């Protein structure tokens, strides 16, 4: 995640714990695809011939409870696979689960809410996933949901200012290119690190925002583009009122990027250590259902408040979200108008 800003911790009104059910429902929309991939693609007998411990790592776990549901679903899929296996080791398989996020993540809340009846050993691994985290050849299954869209940074060309915006939506091509180049670098590092850490034959499941090939990145007709545009509008209103310097808005760019399918494929194929078992854009709308405007803003705040506060200060961010709340119905209509698009990228990668 860019600059190490984690989701809101604790269990308060704007905490990620209480405002992440849309992410859970979106992730749940591909749960069946994950189970199918485990059953058809994961060579459990080979893995268990090396060790009776199967290690799962969730990258960008945040504070729960979503990560616990994910882990349980993965374990269930592996157990279902084992129940149809002829391996003599299936009765003594043990699970080791490693929860990773930035060091600023609220690990206290995460571990205080661990399911008491869990059937796995667990540990926290603080640090950026844009680099090595685990020993070589130690991870059987990687999972990451709605975390890889965060870039390590955004560095625009010196001669360009992304005036009046906080993202590449509606921005000049040079701004979009800077985002794209950074994504390619970050994802290249990510894939290389996972290739070293994963056992051969292991699986990696990635869920993140994405867009179809051929759709312009500066296009404003995607759900995330709508949200980031309204962030920019609200900050510019505060700038016009003298609450915040306009230069502070111009200098701020959210380090978030939704790649095209082609961009993701390019990075993975260049690395050469993984086979692409599945790569497709999905639409979780049927799973998520209707989106409530007030709830949507709380979700946005739970995810963005940390990085916004670090740049603008808490008082400005409080006023910004008041501005957004005043436009909640307008934002909701714009969000709903484009929420039919398939903008959830789902990947299953297998270590060669």
mmCIF file of C-alpha atoms in Angstrom:
data_model
loop_
_atom_site.group_PDB
_atom_site.id
_atom_site.type_symbol
_atom_site.label_atom_id
_atom_site.label_comp_id
_atom_site.label_asym_id
_atom_site.label_seq_id
_atom_site.Cartn_x
_atom_site.Cartn_y
_atom_site.Cartn_z
ATOM 1 C CA UNK A 1 0.000 0.000 0.000
ATOM 2 C CA UNK A 2 1.270 3.425 -0.899
ATOM 3 C CA UNK A 3 3.406 5.054 1.807
ATOM 4 C CA UNK A 4 2.293 2.548 4.426
ATOM 5 C CA UNK A 5 -1.137 4.009 5.180
ATOM 6 C CA UNK A 6 -3.353 1.260 6.535
ATOM 7 C CA UNK A 7 -7.137 1.062 6.711
ATOM 8 C CA UNK A 8 -8.829 2.655 9.731
ATOM 9 C CA UNK A 9 -8.252 0.453 12.764
ATOM 10 C CA UNK A 10 -10.338 -0.194 15.873
ATOM 11 C CA UNK A 11 -14.062 -0.852 15.729
ATOM 12 C CA UNK A 12 -15.440 2.692 15.653
ATOM 13 C CA UNK A 13 -17.959 4.283 13.310
ATOM 14 C CA UNK A 14 -15.458 4.737 10.477
ATOM 15 C CA UNK A 15 -13.356 1.639 11.116
ATOM 16 C CA UNK A 16 -12.572 -0.854 8.377
ATOM 17 C CA UNK A 17 -13.901 -3.572 10.667
ATOM 18 C CA UNK A 18 -17.394 -2.051 10.461
ATOM 19 C CA UNK A 19 -17.124 -0.721 6.901
ATOM 20 C CA UNK A 20 -15.810 -3.467 4.659
ATOM 21 C CA UNK A 21 -18.810 -5.641 3.897
ATOM 22 C CA UNK A 22 -18.940 -4.477 0.271
ATOM 23 C CA UNK A 23 -15.402 -5.793 -0.148
ATOM 24 C CA UNK A 24 -16.431 -9.073 1.474
ATOM 25 C CA UNK A 25 -19.447 -9.494 -0.771
ATOM 26 C CA UNK A 26 -17.390 -8.668 -3.854
ATOM 27 C CA UNK A 27 -14.759 -11.191 -2.829
ATOM 28 C CA UNK A 28 -17.448 -13.763 -2.060
ATOM 29 C CA UNK A 29 -18.661 -13.438 -5.652
ATOM 30 C CA UNK A 30 -15.597 -15.418 -6.797
ATOM 31 C CA UNK A 31 -15.530 -17.848 -3.859
ATOM 32 C CA UNK A 32 -16.837 -20.665 -6.039
ATOM 33 C CA UNK A 33 -14.144 -19.984 -8.631
ATOM 34 C CA UNK A 34 -11.472 -20.166 -5.925
ATOM 35 C CA UNK A 35 -12.827 -23.473 -4.612
ATOM 36 C CA UNK A 36 -12.927 -24.891 -8.132
ATOM 37 C CA UNK A 37 -9.336 -23.795 -8.775
ATOM 38 C CA UNK A 38 -8.096 -25.395 -5.555
ATOM 39 C CA UNK A 39 -9.799 -28.672 -6.407
ATOM 40 C CA UNK A 40 -8.664 -28.769 -10.038
ATOM 41 C CA UNK A 41 -5.279 -27.017 -9.906
ATOM 42 C CA UNK A 42 -3.669 -27.507 -6.482
ATOM 43 C CA UNK A 43 -1.472 -30.617 -6.284
ATOM 44 C CA UNK A 44 -2.145 -31.403 -2.630
ATOM 45 C CA UNK A 45 -0.460 -34.804 -2.727
ATOM 46 C CA UNK A 46 2.775 -33.251 -3.988
ATOM 47 C CA UNK A 47 2.649 -30.501 -1.361
ATOM 48 C CA UNK A 48 1.938 -32.946 1.456
ATOM 49 C CA UNK A 49 4.781 -35.178 0.329
ATOM 50 C CA UNK A 50 7.085 -32.277 1.188
ATOM 51 C CA UNK A 51 5.410 -31.238 4.425
ATOM 52 C CA UNK A 52 2.150 -31.999 6.224
ATOM 53 C CA UNK A 53 1.861 -28.270 6.974
ATOM 54 C CA UNK A 54 0.166 -26.148 4.328
ATOM 55 C CA UNK A 55 0.916 -22.434 4.672
ATOM 56 C CA UNK A 56 -1.542 -19.781 3.504
ATOM 57 C CA UNK A 57 -0.607 -16.083 3.349
ATOM 58 C CA UNK A 58 -3.205 -13.324 3.032
ATOM 59 C CA UNK A 59 -1.581 -10.164 1.709
ATOM 60 C CA UNK A 60 -3.217 -6.892 2.744
ATOM 61 C CA UNK A 61 -5.317 -8.582 5.420
ATOM 62 C CA UNK A 62 -6.300 -5.331 7.205
ATOM 63 C CA UNK A 63 -8.116 -5.807 10.533
ATOM 64 C CA UNK A 64 -10.735 -8.427 9.744
ATOM 65 C CA UNK A 65 -13.227 -9.930 9.669
ATOM 66 C CA UNK A 66 -12.939 -10.439 5.880
ATOM 67 C CA UNK A 67 -9.554 -12.116 6.077
ATOM 68 C CA UNK A 68 -10.913 -14.765 8.462
ATOM 69 C CA UNK A 69 -13.715 -15.696 6.049
ATOM 70 C CA UNK A 70 -11.162 -15.912 3.245
ATOM 71 C CA UNK A 71 -8.895 -18.220 5.209
ATOM 72 C CA UNK A 72 -11.777 -20.449 6.230
ATOM 73 C CA UNK A 73 -12.961 -20.745 2.631
ATOM 74 C CA UNK A 74 -9.462 -21.643 1.417
ATOM 75 C CA UNK A 75 -9.032 -24.251 4.143
ATOM 76 C CA UNK A 76 -12.418 -25.780 3.353
ATOM 77 C CA UNK A 77 -11.507 -26.004 -0.337
ATOM 78 C CA UNK A 78 -8.211 -27.738 0.483
ATOM 79 C CA UNK A 79 -9.962 -30.150 2.846
ATOM 80 C CA UNK A 80 -12.523 -30.952 0.136
ATOM 81 C CA UNK A 81 -9.643 -31.622 -2.229
ATOM 82 C CA UNK A 82 -7.996 -33.880 0.350
ATOM 83 C CA UNK A 83 -11.200 -35.814 0.942
ATOM 84 C CA UNK A 84 -11.085 -36.935 -2.690
ATOM 85 C CA UNK A 85 -7.351 -37.620 -2.580
ATOM 86 C CA UNK A 86 -5.646 -40.958 -2.124
ATOM 87 C CA UNK A 87 -2.885 -39.374 -0.052
ATOM 88 C CA UNK A 88 -2.152 -41.098 3.252
ATOM 89 C CA UNK A 89 -1.176 -37.702 4.684
ATOM 90 C CA UNK A 90 -4.613 -36.153 4.398
ATOM 91 C CA UNK A 91 -5.624 -36.991 7.969
ATOM 92 C CA UNK A 92 -2.700 -35.128 9.539
ATOM 93 C CA UNK A 93 -2.614 -31.956 7.465
ATOM 94 C CA UNK A 94 -2.094 -28.767 9.500
ATOM 95 C CA UNK A 95 -2.663 -25.195 8.374
ATOM 96 C CA UNK A 96 -0.381 -22.271 9.098
ATOM 97 C CA UNK A 97 -1.910 -18.886 8.261
ATOM 98 C CA UNK A 98 0.188 -15.749 7.905
ATOM 99 C CA UNK A 99 -1.634 -12.407 8.015
ATOM 100 C CA UNK A 100 0.263 -9.617 6.254
ATOM 101 C CA UNK A 101 -0.280 -5.875 6.086
ATOM 102 C CA UNK A 102 1.629 -2.640 6.590
ATOM 103 C CA UNK A 103 3.357 -2.234 9.952
ATOM 104 C CA UNK A 104 0.900 0.595 10.681
ATOM 105 C CA UNK A 105 -2.007 -1.855 10.401
ATOM 106 C CA UNK A 106 -4.060 -2.412 13.559
ATOM 107 C CA UNK A 107 -2.812 -5.933 14.286
ATOM 108 C CA UNK A 108 -4.128 -5.661 17.856
ATOM 109 C CA UNK A 109 -7.704 -5.521 16.614
ATOM 110 C CA UNK A 110 -6.963 -8.238 14.059
ATOM 111 C CA UNK A 111 -5.671 -10.756 16.579
ATOM 112 C CA UNK A 112 -8.143 -9.829 19.299
ATOM 113 C CA UNK A 113 -10.918 -10.874 16.902
ATOM 114 C CA UNK A 114 -9.396 -14.143 15.676
ATOM 115 C CA UNK A 115 -12.083 -16.866 15.585
ATOM 116 C CA UNK A 116 -11.729 -18.737 18.905
ATOM 117 C CA UNK A 117 -12.509 -22.117 17.306
ATOM 118 C CA UNK A 118 -10.102 -21.716 14.384
ATOM 119 C CA UNK A 119 -8.407 -24.859 13.145
ATOM 120 C CA UNK A 120 -5.118 -23.239 12.162
ATOM 121 C CA UNK A 121 -1.961 -21.715 13.589
ATOM 122 C CA UNK A 122 -1.532 -18.014 12.901
ATOM 123 C CA UNK A 123 1.011 -15.216 12.893
ATOM 124 C CA UNK A 124 1.221 -11.612 11.748
ATOM 125 C CA UNK A 125 3.785 -10.498 9.177
ATOM 126 C CA UNK A 126 4.097 -6.684 9.048
ATOM 127 C CA UNK A 127 5.611 -5.058 5.990
ATOM 128 C CA UNK A 128 4.907 -4.030 2.406
ATOM 129 C CA UNK A 129 4.076 -6.838 -0.011
ATOM 130 C CA UNK A 130 5.953 -4.856 -2.655
ATOM 131 C CA UNK A 131 9.045 -6.832 -1.674
ATOM 132 C CA UNK A 132 10.085 -10.082 0.028
ATOM 133 C CA UNK A 133 8.222 -11.059 3.194
ATOM 134 C CA UNK A 134 8.682 -14.811 3.628
ATOM 135 C CA UNK A 135 11.454 -17.428 3.343
ATOM 136 C CA UNK A 136 12.107 -18.950 -0.063
ATOM 137 C CA UNK A 137 9.722 -21.753 -1.026
ATOM 138 C CA UNK A 138 7.629 -21.499 2.143
ATOM 139 C CA UNK A 139 4.114 -20.519 0.976
ATOM 140 C CA UNK A 140 1.618 -22.962 -0.559
ATOM 141 C CA UNK A 141 -1.254 -20.543 -1.210
ATOM 142 C CA UNK A 142 -1.227 -16.761 -1.570
ATOM 143 C CA UNK A 143 -4.371 -14.652 -1.448
ATOM 144 C CA UNK A 144 -4.884 -10.919 -1.817
ATOM 145 C CA UNK A 145 -8.196 -9.112 -2.146
ATOM 146 C CA UNK A 146 -8.618 -5.391 -2.847
ATOM 147 C CA UNK A 147 -5.072 -4.464 -1.835
ATOM 148 C CA UNK A 148 -2.954 -4.630 -4.982
ATOM 149 C CA UNK A 149 -4.542 -1.510 -6.444
ATOM 150 C CA UNK A 150 -2.422 0.511 -3.997
ATOM 151 C CA UNK A 151 0.831 1.767 -5.513
ATOM 152 C CA UNK A 152 4.027 2.382 -3.583
ATOM 153 C CA UNK A 153 3.969 6.014 -4.791
ATOM 154 C CA UNK A 154 2.850 8.314 -7.584
ATOM 155 C CA UNK A 155 5.547 10.429 -9.171
ATOM 156 C CA UNK A 156 4.310 12.760 -11.901
ATOM 157 C CA UNK A 157 6.611 14.406 -14.469
ATOM 158 C CA UNK A 158 7.971 17.699 -13.086
ATOM 159 C CA UNK A 159 6.311 19.715 -15.816
ATOM 160 C CA UNK A 160 2.842 18.323 -15.052
ATOM 161 C CA UNK A 161 0.480 19.152 -12.232
ATOM 162 C CA UNK A 162 -2.720 17.162 -11.925
ATOM 163 C CA UNK A 163 -4.663 20.353 -11.259
ATOM 164 C CA UNK A 164 -7.966 20.084 -9.453
ATOM 165 C CA UNK A 165 -7.836 16.277 -9.315
ATOM 166 C CA UNK A 166 -6.676 13.657 -6.836
ATOM 167 C CA UNK A 167 -6.509 10.791 -9.332
ATOM 168 C CA UNK A 168 -5.941 10.057 -13.022
ATOM 169 C CA UNK A 169 -9.661 10.134 -13.854
ATOM 170 C CA UNK A 170 -10.088 12.845 -16.492
ATOM 171 C CA UNK A 171 -6.365 13.635 -16.351
ATOM 172 C CA UNK A 172 -3.919 14.244 -19.251
ATOM 173 C CA UNK A 173 -2.263 11.222 -20.818
ATOM 174 C CA UNK A 174 1.068 12.053 -19.143
ATOM 175 C CA UNK A 175 -0.521 11.633 -15.713
ATOM 176 C CA UNK A 176 -2.099 8.329 -16.689
ATOM 177 C CA UNK A 177 1.254 7.133 -18.054
ATOM 178 C CA UNK A 178 2.992 7.951 -14.772
ATOM 179 C CA UNK A 179 0.439 5.823 -12.910
ATOM 180 C CA UNK A 180 0.735 3.007 -15.449
ATOM 181 C CA UNK A 181 4.539 2.984 -15.280
ATOM 182 C CA UNK A 182 4.484 2.855 -11.484
ATOM 183 C CA UNK A 183 1.989 -0.004 -11.516
ATOM 184 C CA UNK A 184 4.203 -1.973 -13.878
ATOM 185 C CA UNK A 185 7.197 -1.475 -11.572
ATOM 186 C CA UNK A 186 5.327 -2.311 -8.379
ATOM 187 C CA UNK A 187 3.563 -5.345 -9.804
ATOM 188 C CA UNK A 188 6.829 -6.594 -11.283
ATOM 189 C CA UNK A 189 8.428 -6.472 -7.827
ATOM 190 C CA UNK A 190 5.364 -8.107 -6.268
ATOM 191 C CA UNK A 191 5.315 -11.031 -8.705
ATOM 192 C CA UNK A 192 9.077 -11.579 -8.429
ATOM 193 C CA UNK A 193 8.899 -11.675 -4.624
ATOM 194 C CA UNK A 194 6.003 -14.139 -4.623
ATOM 195 C CA UNK A 195 7.799 -16.360 -7.144
ATOM 196 C CA UNK A 196 10.678 -16.770 -4.679
ATOM 197 C CA UNK A 197 8.434 -17.326 -1.667
ATOM 198 C CA UNK A 198 6.010 -19.846 -3.189
ATOM 199 C CA UNK A 199 6.505 -23.585 -3.445
ATOM 200 C CA UNK A 200 6.379 -25.020 -6.955
ATOM 201 C CA UNK A 201 2.829 -25.992 -7.782
ATOM 202 C CA UNK A 202 1.371 -23.494 -5.298
ATOM 203 C CA UNK A 203 -1.537 -21.219 -6.187
ATOM 204 C CA UNK A 204 -1.987 -17.457 -5.918
ATOM 205 C CA UNK A 205 -5.427 -15.825 -5.918
ATOM 206 C CA UNK A 206 -5.620 -12.098 -6.666
ATOM 207 C CA UNK A 207 -8.754 -9.933 -6.583
ATOM 208 C CA UNK A 208 -8.533 -6.232 -7.406
ATOM 209 C CA UNK A 209 -10.118 -3.461 -9.441
ATOM 210 C CA UNK A 210 -9.459 -3.657 -13.172
ATOM 211 C CA UNK A 211 -10.790 -2.406 -16.497
ATOM 212 C CA UNK A 212 -11.260 -3.986 -19.927
ATOM 213 C CA UNK A 213 -8.597 -3.643 -22.592
ATOM 214 C CA UNK A 214 -9.378 -0.672 -24.775
ATOM 215 C CA UNK A 215 -11.120 1.386 -22.088
ATOM 216 C CA UNK A 216 -9.330 4.653 -21.390
ATOM 217 C CA UNK A 217 -7.916 4.954 -17.887
ATOM 218 C CA UNK A 218 -9.072 8.561 -17.733
ATOM 219 C CA UNK A 219 -12.665 7.465 -18.407
ATOM 220 C CA UNK A 220 -14.984 8.504 -15.595
ATOM 221 C CA UNK A 221 -17.526 5.718 -16.105
ATOM 222 C CA UNK A 222 -16.287 3.241 -13.521
ATOM 223 C CA UNK A 223 -17.391 3.029 -9.867
ATOM 224 C CA UNK A 224 -13.979 3.918 -8.425
ATOM 225 C CA UNK A 225 -13.582 6.834 -10.850
ATOM 226 C CA UNK A 226 -16.846 8.285 -9.563
ATOM 227 C CA UNK A 227 -15.725 8.076 -5.937
ATOM 228 C CA UNK A 228 -12.315 9.627 -6.576
ATOM 229 C CA UNK A 229 -13.834 12.397 -8.685
ATOM 230 C CA UNK A 230 -16.145 13.390 -5.836
ATOM 231 C CA UNK A 231 -13.165 13.429 -3.471
ATOM 232 C CA UNK A 232 -11.516 15.901 -5.823
ATOM 233 C CA UNK A 233 -14.661 18.011 -6.234
ATOM 234 C CA UNK A 234 -15.107 18.319 -2.465
ATOM 235 C CA UNK A 235 -11.466 19.268 -1.882
ATOM 236 C CA UNK A 236 -11.647 21.900 -4.619
ATOM 237 C CA UNK A 237 -14.737 23.390 -2.995
ATOM 238 C CA UNK A 238 -12.777 23.695 0.240
ATOM 239 C CA UNK A 239 -9.898 25.274 -1.694
ATOM 240 C CA UNK A 240 -12.264 27.829 -3.212
ATOM 241 C CA UNK A 241 -13.513 28.607 0.294
ATOM 242 C CA UNK A 242 -9.959 29.095 1.539
ATOM 243 C CA UNK A 243 -10.084 26.106 3.892
ATOM 244 C CA UNK A 244 -7.168 24.403 2.136
ATOM 245 C CA UNK A 245 -4.543 25.634 -0.320
ATOM 246 C CA UNK A 246 -5.294 24.742 -3.934
ATOM 247 C CA UNK A 247 -1.646 23.766 -4.347
ATOM 248 C CA UNK A 248 -2.154 21.107 -1.657
ATOM 249 C CA UNK A 249 -4.935 19.576 -3.752
ATOM 250 C CA UNK A 250 -2.891 19.770 -6.960
ATOM 251 C CA UNK A 251 0.072 18.054 -5.279
ATOM 252 C CA UNK A 252 -1.968 15.161 -3.912
ATOM 253 C CA UNK A 253 -2.554 12.051 -6.031
ATOM 254 C CA UNK A 254 -4.157 8.915 -4.668
ATOM 255 C CA UNK A 255 -1.713 6.025 -5.237
ATOM 256 C CA UNK A 256 -4.424 3.727 -6.590
ATOM 257 C CA UNK A 257 -4.472 2.110 -10.011
ATOM 258 C CA UNK A 258 -6.849 -0.293 -11.772
ATOM 259 C CA UNK A 259 -4.935 -2.093 -14.550
ATOM 260 C CA UNK A 260 -6.284 -3.452 -17.791
ATOM 261 C CA UNK A 261 -6.253 -7.201 -18.326
ATOM 262 C CA UNK A 262 -3.457 -6.694 -20.854
ATOM 263 C CA UNK A 263 -1.298 -4.736 -18.423
ATOM 264 C CA UNK A 264 -1.578 -7.459 -15.803
ATOM 265 C CA UNK A 265 -0.872 -10.198 -18.313
ATOM 266 C CA UNK A 266 2.236 -8.366 -19.527
ATOM 267 C CA UNK A 267 3.764 -8.229 -16.034
ATOM 268 C CA UNK A 268 3.068 -11.878 -15.254
ATOM 269 C CA UNK A 269 4.327 -13.186 -18.590
ATOM 270 C CA UNK A 270 7.465 -11.054 -18.345
ATOM 271 C CA UNK A 271 8.243 -12.663 -14.977
ATOM 272 C CA UNK A 272 7.785 -16.139 -16.412
ATOM 273 C CA UNK A 273 7.461 -17.997 -13.101
ATOM 274 C CA UNK A 274 3.683 -18.398 -13.114
ATOM 275 C CA UNK A 275 1.147 -19.927 -15.451
ATOM 276 C CA UNK A 276 -2.084 -17.971 -15.772
ATOM 277 C CA UNK A 277 -4.841 -20.430 -14.920
ATOM 278 C CA UNK A 278 -7.594 -17.812 -14.793
ATOM 279 C CA UNK A 279 -7.645 -14.121 -15.609
ATOM 280 C CA UNK A 280 -10.963 -12.423 -16.159
ATOM 281 C CA UNK A 281 -13.022 -9.402 -15.300
ATOM 282 C CA UNK A 282 -16.014 -10.205 -13.127
ATOM 283 C CA UNK A 283 -18.984 -8.169 -11.988
ATOM 284 C CA UNK A 284 -19.812 -8.742 -8.306
ATOM 285 C CA UNK A 285 -22.981 -6.656 -8.561
ATOM 286 C CA UNK A 286 -25.324 -9.633 -8.164
ATOM 287 C CA UNK A 287 -23.533 -10.559 -4.939
ATOM 288 C CA UNK A 288 -23.202 -7.041 -3.533
ATOM 289 C CA UNK A 289 -26.715 -5.934 -4.442
ATOM 290 C CA UNK A 290 -27.961 -2.397 -3.873
ATOM 291 C CA UNK A 291 -25.434 0.103 -2.532
ATOM 292 C CA UNK A 292 -26.499 2.558 0.144
ATOM 293 C CA UNK A 293 -25.124 6.097 -0.305
ATOM 294 C CA UNK A 294 -24.386 6.727 3.386
ATOM 295 C CA UNK A 295 -22.740 3.333 3.766
ATOM 296 C CA UNK A 296 -20.704 3.914 0.615
ATOM 297 C CA UNK A 297 -19.228 7.107 2.070
ATOM 298 C CA UNK A 298 -18.357 5.344 5.329
ATOM 299 C CA UNK A 299 -16.578 2.639 3.344
ATOM 300 C CA UNK A 300 -14.687 5.302 1.421
ATOM 301 C CA UNK A 301 -13.645 7.006 4.634
ATOM 302 C CA UNK A 302 -12.554 3.742 6.284
ATOM 303 C CA UNK A 303 -10.175 3.107 3.421
ATOM 304 C CA UNK A 304 -8.945 6.615 2.570
ATOM 305 C CA UNK A 305 -8.936 8.599 5.812
ATOM 306 C CA UNK A 306 -5.379 7.689 6.812
ATOM 307 C CA UNK A 307 -3.647 8.827 3.631
ATOM 308 C CA UNK A 308 -5.879 11.903 3.273
ATOM 309 C CA UNK A 309 -5.265 13.011 6.862
ATOM 310 C CA UNK A 310 -1.503 12.646 6.476
ATOM 311 C CA UNK A 311 -1.541 15.140 3.588
ATOM 312 C CA UNK A 312 -4.371 17.550 4.430
ATOM 313 C CA UNK A 313 -4.844 17.251 8.202
ATOM 314 C CA UNK A 314 -7.805 15.892 10.150
ATOM 315 C CA UNK A 315 -9.898 19.083 10.170
ATOM 316 C CA UNK A 316 -9.768 19.387 6.376
ATOM 317 C CA UNK A 317 -10.640 15.707 5.932
ATOM 318 C CA UNK A 318 -13.598 16.032 8.317
ATOM 319 C CA UNK A 319 -14.896 18.983 6.289
ATOM 320 C CA UNK A 320 -14.251 17.163 3.029
ATOM 321 C CA UNK A 321 -16.441 14.239 4.075
ATOM 322 C CA UNK A 322 -19.160 16.673 5.157
ATOM 323 C CA UNK A 323 -19.025 18.095 1.617
ATOM 324 C CA UNK A 324 -19.239 14.615 0.126
ATOM 325 C CA UNK A 325 -22.173 13.746 2.396
ATOM 326 C CA UNK A 326 -24.016 16.792 1.082
ATOM 327 C CA UNK A 327 -23.635 15.288 -2.402
ATOM 328 C CA UNK A 328 -24.374 11.705 -1.389
ATOM 329 C CA UNK A 329 -27.437 11.235 -3.596
ATOM 330 C CA UNK A 330 -25.718 12.730 -6.643
ATOM 331 C CA UNK A 331 -22.673 10.555 -6.072
ATOM 332 C CA UNK A 332 -24.824 7.493 -5.530
ATOM 333 C CA UNK A 333 -26.701 8.064 -8.826
ATOM 334 C CA UNK A 334 -23.411 8.395 -10.712
ATOM 335 C CA UNK A 335 -22.054 5.313 -8.968
ATOM 336 C CA UNK A 336 -25.139 3.249 -9.757
ATOM 337 C CA UNK A 337 -25.116 4.365 -13.403
ATOM 338 C CA UNK A 338 -21.758 2.669 -13.999
ATOM 339 C CA UNK A 339 -21.909 -0.132 -11.447
ATOM 340 C CA UNK A 340 -23.043 -2.624 -14.095
ATOM 341 C CA UNK A 341 -19.547 -2.722 -15.604
ATOM 342 C CA UNK A 342 -17.266 -5.696 -14.971
ATOM 343 C CA UNK A 343 -14.429 -4.005 -13.103
ATOM 344 C CA UNK A 344 -13.272 -6.706 -10.694
ATOM 345 C CA UNK A 345 -10.145 -8.476 -11.928
ATOM 346 C CA UNK A 346 -9.793 -12.076 -10.749
ATOM 347 C CA UNK A 347 -6.624 -14.094 -11.251
ATOM 348 C CA UNK A 348 -5.482 -17.609 -10.442
ATOM 349 C CA UNK A 349 -1.739 -18.059 -10.919
ATOM 350 C CA UNK A 350 0.182 -21.321 -10.506
ATOM 351 C CA UNK A 351 3.875 -21.431 -9.653
ATOM 352 C CA UNK A 352 5.770 -23.253 -12.378
#
